[in-house]
XYZ file of C-alpha atoms in Angstrom:
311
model
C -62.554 37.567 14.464
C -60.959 39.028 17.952
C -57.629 38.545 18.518
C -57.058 36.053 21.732
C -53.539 37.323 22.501
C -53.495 34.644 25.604
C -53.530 31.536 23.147
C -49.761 30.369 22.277
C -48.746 31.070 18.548
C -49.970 29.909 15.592
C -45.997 29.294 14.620
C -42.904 30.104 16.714
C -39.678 29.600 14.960
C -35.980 30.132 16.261
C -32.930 30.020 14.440
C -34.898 27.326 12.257
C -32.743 25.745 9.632
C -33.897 23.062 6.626
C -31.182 22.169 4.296
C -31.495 19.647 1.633
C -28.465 17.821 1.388
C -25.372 17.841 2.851
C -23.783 20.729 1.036
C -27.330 22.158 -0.421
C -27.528 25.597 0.061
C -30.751 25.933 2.870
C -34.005 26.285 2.046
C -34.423 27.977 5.052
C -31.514 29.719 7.184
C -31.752 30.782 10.787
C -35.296 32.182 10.416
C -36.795 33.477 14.165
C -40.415 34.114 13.694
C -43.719 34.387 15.837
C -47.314 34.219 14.469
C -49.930 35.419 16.803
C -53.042 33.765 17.242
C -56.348 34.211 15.250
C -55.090 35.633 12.174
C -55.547 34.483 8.637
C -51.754 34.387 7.733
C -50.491 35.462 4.212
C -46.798 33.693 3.072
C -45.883 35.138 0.339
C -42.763 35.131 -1.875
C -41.141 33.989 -5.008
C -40.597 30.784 -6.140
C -37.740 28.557 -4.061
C -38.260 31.247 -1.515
C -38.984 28.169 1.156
C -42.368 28.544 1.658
C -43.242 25.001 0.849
C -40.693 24.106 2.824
C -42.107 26.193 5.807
C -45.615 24.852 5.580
C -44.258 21.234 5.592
C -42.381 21.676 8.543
C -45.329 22.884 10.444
C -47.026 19.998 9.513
C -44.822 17.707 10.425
C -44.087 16.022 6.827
C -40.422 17.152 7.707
C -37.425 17.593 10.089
C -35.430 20.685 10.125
C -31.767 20.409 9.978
C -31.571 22.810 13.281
C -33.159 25.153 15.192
C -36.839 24.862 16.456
C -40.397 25.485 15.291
C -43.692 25.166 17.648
C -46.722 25.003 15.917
C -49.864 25.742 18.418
C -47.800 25.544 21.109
C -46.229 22.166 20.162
C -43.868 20.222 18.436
C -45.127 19.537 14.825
C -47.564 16.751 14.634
C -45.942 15.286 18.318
C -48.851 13.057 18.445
C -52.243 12.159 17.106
C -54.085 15.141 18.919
C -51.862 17.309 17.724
C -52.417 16.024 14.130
C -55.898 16.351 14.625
C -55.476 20.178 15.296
C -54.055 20.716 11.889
C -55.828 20.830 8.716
C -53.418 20.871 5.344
C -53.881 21.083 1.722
C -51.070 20.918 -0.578
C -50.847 22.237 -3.844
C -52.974 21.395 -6.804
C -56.048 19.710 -4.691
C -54.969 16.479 -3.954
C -57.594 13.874 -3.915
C -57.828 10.333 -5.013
C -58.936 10.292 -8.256
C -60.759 6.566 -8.374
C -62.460 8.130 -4.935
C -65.971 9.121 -5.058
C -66.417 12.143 -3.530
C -68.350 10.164 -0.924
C -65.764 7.944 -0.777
C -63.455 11.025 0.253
C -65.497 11.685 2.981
C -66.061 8.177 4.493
C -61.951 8.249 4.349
C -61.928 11.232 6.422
C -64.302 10.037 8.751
C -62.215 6.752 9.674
C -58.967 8.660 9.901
C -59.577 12.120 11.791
C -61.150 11.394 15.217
C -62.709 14.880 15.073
C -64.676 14.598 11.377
C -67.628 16.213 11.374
C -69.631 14.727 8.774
C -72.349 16.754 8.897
C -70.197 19.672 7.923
C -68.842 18.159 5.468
C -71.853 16.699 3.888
C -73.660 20.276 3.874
C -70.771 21.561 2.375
C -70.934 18.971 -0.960
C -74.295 19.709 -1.398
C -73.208 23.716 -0.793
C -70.946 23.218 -3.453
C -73.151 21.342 -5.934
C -70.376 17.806 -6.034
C -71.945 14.781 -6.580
C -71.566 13.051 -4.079
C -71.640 9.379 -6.709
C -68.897 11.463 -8.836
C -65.227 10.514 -8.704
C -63.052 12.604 -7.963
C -60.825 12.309 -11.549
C -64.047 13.538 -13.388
C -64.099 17.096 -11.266
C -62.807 19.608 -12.877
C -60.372 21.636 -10.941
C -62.396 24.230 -9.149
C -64.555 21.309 -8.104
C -61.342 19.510 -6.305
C -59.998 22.216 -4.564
C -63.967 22.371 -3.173
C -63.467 19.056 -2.182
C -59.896 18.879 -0.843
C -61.080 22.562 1.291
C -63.927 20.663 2.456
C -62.163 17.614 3.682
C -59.631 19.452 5.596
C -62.051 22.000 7.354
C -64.190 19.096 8.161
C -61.714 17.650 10.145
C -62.575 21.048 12.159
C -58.864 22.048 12.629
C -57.518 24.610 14.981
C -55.031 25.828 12.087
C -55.519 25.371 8.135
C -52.884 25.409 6.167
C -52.929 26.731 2.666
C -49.436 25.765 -0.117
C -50.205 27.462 -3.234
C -53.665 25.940 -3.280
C -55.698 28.073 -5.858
C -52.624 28.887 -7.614
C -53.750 26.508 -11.299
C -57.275 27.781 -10.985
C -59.141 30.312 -13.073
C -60.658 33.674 -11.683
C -64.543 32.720 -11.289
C -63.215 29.237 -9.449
C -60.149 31.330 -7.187
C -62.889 33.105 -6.225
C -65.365 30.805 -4.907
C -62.127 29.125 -3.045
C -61.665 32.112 -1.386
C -65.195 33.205 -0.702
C -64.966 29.962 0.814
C -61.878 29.755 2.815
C -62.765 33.168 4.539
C -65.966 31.313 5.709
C -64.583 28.190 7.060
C -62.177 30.166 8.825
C -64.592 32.344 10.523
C -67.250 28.992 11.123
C -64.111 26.832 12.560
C -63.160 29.877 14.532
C -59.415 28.667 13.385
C -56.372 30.466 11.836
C -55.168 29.783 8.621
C -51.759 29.886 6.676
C -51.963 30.861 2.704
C -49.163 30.782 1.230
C -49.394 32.020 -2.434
C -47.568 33.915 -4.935
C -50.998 35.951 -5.593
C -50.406 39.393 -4.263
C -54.333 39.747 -4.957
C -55.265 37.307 -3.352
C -53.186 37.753 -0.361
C -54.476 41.173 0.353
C -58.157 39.802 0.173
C -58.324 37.287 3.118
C -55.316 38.070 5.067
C -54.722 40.179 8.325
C -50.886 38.690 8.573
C -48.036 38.651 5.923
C -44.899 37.137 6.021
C -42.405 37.978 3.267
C -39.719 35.187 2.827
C -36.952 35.740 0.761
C -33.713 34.506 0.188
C -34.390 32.245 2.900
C -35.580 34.079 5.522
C -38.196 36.025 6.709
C -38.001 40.027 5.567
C -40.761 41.438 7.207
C -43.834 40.122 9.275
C -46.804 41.569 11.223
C -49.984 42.324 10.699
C -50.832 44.116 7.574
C -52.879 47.167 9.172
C -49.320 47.697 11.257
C -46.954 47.098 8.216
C -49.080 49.151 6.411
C -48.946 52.496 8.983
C -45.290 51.652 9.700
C -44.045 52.167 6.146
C -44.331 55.398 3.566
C -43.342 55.764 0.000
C -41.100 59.341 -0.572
C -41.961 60.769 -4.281
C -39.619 62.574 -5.840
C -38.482 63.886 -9.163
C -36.375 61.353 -10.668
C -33.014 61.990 -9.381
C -33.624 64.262 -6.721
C -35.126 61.571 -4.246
C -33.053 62.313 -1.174
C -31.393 59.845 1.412
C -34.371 58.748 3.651
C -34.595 61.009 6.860
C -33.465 60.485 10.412
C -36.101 57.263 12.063
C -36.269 56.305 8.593
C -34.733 52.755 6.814
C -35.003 52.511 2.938
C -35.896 49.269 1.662
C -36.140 49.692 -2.151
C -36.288 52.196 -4.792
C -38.416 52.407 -7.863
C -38.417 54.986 -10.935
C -40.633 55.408 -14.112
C -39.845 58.753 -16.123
C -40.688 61.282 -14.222
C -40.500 59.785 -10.604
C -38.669 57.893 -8.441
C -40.201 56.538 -5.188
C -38.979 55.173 -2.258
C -40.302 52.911 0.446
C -39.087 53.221 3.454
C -39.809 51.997 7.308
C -40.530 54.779 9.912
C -39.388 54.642 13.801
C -36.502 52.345 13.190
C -34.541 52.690 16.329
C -31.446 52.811 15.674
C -31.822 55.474 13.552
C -32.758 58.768 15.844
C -36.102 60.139 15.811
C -38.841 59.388 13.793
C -39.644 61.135 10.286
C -41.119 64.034 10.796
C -44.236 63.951 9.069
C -43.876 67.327 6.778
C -41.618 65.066 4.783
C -43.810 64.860 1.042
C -44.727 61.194 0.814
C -47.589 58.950 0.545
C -49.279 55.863 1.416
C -47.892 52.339 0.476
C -49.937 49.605 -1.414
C -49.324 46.229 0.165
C -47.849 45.091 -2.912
C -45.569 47.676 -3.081
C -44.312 46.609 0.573
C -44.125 43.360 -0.667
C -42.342 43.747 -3.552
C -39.987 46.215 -2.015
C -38.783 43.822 0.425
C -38.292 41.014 -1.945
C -36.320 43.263 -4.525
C -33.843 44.137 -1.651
C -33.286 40.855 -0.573
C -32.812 39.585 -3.965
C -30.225 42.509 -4.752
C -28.563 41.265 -1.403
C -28.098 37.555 -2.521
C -26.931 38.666 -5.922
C -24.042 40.939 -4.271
C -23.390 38.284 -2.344
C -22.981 35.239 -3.501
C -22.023 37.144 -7.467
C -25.071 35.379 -9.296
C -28.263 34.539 -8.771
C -28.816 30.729 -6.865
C -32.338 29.433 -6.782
C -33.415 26.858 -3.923
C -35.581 24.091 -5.306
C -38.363 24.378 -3.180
């Protein structure tokens, strides 16, 4: 899909703050972020990293403690347009479960101004649902189908992803994906994943943002993140302090080898690597995980222990 760099963000976050509770410790602290438009968008993190917590602010389901977010331009669902220009599906496929799947779409119809039911009946029959069949008898590949379908039929500028293909197996991921990728390009929309699925991640994403700790480690798009890093191989023990233009983010050793990951043309830190220096290539995964490690040793020195966040 080309990039329209004219069109306002997907998300555009400043000092945004959700805390649950007066004296919780915050989901989400101070995170400044901005998503350019037309990308498929991979959130990725551990668990209580915030990322549900991200994705419902964007929708709208709820209000951050302080700071700002802008979703399309907007406030979160400001108004009834605006909810129209979002498409969401939480975790595990909800659906009703007395529903026929026809019933599903009838519902859609009556509450989304722009349903296209057309689209969404060619994409039951796509999928092989019944259309007679409630939705409690589906088995679970067969609801996230249906909860995909019903928020792509609404034909959505953005679709947003939380954890959705998370409880199913391979085969059924898969199809989900196969699937999501398509709507995607059809809608001509962008799209938020958020998933814990490295795999998956690096399959249908051009974007990644790695939140951690409660704010955002890295972002950009992964072709970028991807040439801006480089993993130094070493003996173990001899592995050098990173170079001048260089920032370590985490370290990693096996028995023979350690390997560091590090981020090129920082500025702040003179001139860039030279490129004589032996490394190699970085997996996304290994950028992904690198990040999270070092933000997870930075919590634990810290606060002293490790403190989850319950969403």
């Amino acid at each position: 899909m080309p990039h329209d760099e004219s069109r306002p963000p997907v998300l555009h976050a400043e000092g945004l703050t959700k805390r649950y509770g007066r004296r919780g410790r915050p989901a989400l602290d101070g995170v400044d972020l901005t998503v350019p438009p037309d990308r498929i968008i991979g959130l990725v993190g551990p668990n209580g990293a915030g990322k549900s917590t991200l994705l419902h602010l964007a929708c709208g389901l709820i209000e951050p403690t302080s700071g700002g977010l802008r979703v399309l331009g907007s406030r979160p669902a400001a108004d009834a347009a605006h909810l129209a220009r979002v498409g969401f599906m939480a975790q595990d496929a909800p659906v009703y479960r007395s529903f026929s799947v026809a019933d599903h779409l009838r519902l859609g119809a009556k509450l989304n101004p722009g349903w296209d039911m057309a689209f969404a009946e060619r994409r039951v029959r796509e999928a092989g649902l019944d259309p007679h069949q409630r939705a409690g008898g589906l088995s679970g590949g067969q609801r996230a189908q249906l909860a995909l379908t019903i928020a792509a039929a609404k034909r959505p500028e953005l679709l947003i992803f939380d954890e959705p293909a998370a409880a199913l197996d391979p085969l059924a991921r898969q199809g989900f994906l196969q699937n999501l990728m398509r709507f995607v390009s059809e809608l001509g929309a962008g799209a938020v994943l958020s998933s814990h699925l490295l795999g998956d991640v690096e399959r249908v994403c051009d974007h990644i943002i790695v939140l951690c700790g409660a704010r955002v480690q890295v972002a950009g798009d992964v072709g970028d993140l991807l040439a801006g890093h480089r993993a130094l191989v070493a003996p173990r023990g001899r592995l050098a302090a990173p170079p001048p233009g260089a920032e370590l983010i985490g370290t990693t050793h096996d028995d023979r080898h350690s390997r560091a990951v590090v981020r090129l043309d920082v500025p702040d830190r003179g001139v860039p690597a030279p490129p004589s220096w032996p490394s190699e290539p970085v997996t996304l995964e290994e950028l992904v995980l690198a990040y999270m490690s070092r933000a997870e040793s930075q919590t634990v020195s810290h606060t002293g222990s490790r403190q989850e966040v319950s969403r």
